[in-house]
CSV table of C-alpha atoms in Angstrom, one decimal:
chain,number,residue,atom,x,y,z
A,1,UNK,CA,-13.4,-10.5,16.2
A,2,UNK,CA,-12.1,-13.8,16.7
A,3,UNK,CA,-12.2,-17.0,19.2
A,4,UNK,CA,-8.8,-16.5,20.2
A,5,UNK,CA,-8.6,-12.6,21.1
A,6,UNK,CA,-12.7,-12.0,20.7
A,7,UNK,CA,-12.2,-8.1,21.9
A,8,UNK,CA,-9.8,-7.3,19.4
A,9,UNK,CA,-9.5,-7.6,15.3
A,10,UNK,CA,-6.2,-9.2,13.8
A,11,UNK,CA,-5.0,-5.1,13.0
A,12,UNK,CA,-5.4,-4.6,16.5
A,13,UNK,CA,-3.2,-7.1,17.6
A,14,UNK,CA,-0.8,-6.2,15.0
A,15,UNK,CA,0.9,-7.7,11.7
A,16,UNK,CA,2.7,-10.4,13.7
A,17,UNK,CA,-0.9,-12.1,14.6
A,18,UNK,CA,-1.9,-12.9,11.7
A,19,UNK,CA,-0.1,-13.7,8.0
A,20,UNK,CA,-2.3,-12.2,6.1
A,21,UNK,CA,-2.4,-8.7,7.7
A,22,UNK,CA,1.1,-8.6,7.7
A,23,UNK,CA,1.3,-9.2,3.4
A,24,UNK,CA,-0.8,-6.6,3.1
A,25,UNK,CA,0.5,-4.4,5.1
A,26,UNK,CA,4.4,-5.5,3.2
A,27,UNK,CA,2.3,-5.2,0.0
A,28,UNK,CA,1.0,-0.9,0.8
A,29,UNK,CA,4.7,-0.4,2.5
A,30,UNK,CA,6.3,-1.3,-0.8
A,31,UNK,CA,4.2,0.8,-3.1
A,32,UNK,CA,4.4,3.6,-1.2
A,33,UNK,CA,7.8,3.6,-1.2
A,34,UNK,CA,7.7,2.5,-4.8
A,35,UNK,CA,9.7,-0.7,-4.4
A,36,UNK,CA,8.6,-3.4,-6.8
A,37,UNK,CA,5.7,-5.7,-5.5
A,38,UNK,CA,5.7,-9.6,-5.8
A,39,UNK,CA,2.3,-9.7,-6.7
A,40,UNK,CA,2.2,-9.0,-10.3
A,41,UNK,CA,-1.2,-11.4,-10.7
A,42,UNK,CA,-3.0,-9.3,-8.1
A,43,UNK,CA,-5.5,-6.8,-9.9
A,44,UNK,CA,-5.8,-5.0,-7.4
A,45,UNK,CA,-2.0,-4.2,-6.7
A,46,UNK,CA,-1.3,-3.3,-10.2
A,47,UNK,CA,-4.2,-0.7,-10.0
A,48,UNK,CA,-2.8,0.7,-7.1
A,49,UNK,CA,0.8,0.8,-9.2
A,50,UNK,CA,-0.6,2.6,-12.0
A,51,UNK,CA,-2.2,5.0,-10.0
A,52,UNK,CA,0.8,6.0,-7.8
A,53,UNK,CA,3.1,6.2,-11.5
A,54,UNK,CA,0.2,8.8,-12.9
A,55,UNK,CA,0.4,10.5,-9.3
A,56,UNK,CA,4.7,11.0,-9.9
A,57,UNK,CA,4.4,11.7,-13.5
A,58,UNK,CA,1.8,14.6,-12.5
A,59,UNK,CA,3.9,15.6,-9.6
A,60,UNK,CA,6.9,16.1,-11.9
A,61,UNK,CA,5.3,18.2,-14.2
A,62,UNK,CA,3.8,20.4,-12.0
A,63,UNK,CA,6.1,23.6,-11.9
A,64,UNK,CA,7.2,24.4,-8.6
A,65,UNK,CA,8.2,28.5,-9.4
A,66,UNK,CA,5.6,30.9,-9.3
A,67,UNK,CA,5.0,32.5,-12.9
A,68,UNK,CA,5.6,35.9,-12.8
């Protein structure tokens, strides 16, 4: 909650509101999509990186045809 809105959180009022709601929310668009992110110092966002590279490489080697 905050002085200015006190009923809502900065989420609520959406990315526009506040800076650093809408970096983060830039920061989860472009891993999902799988676009490089800026913020190669960030711990946190090359944990997130790795973990959605193991989740393609597992995807691709998963075989789609039923064995028969």
């Amino acid at each position: 909650m905050t002085t200015v809105h006190p009923g809502c959180s900065p989420r609520e009022r959406g990315p526009e509101a506040d800076p650093d709601v809408r970096r983060t929310d830039e920061i989860i668009d472009a891993l999902a999509r799988r676009r490089p992110v800026g913020e190669d110092a960030d711990a946190v966002v090359r944990l997130l990186r790795a973990l959605a590279a193991d989740v393609d490489q597992r995807l691709s080697s998963v075989s789609i045809t039923p064995s028969t």
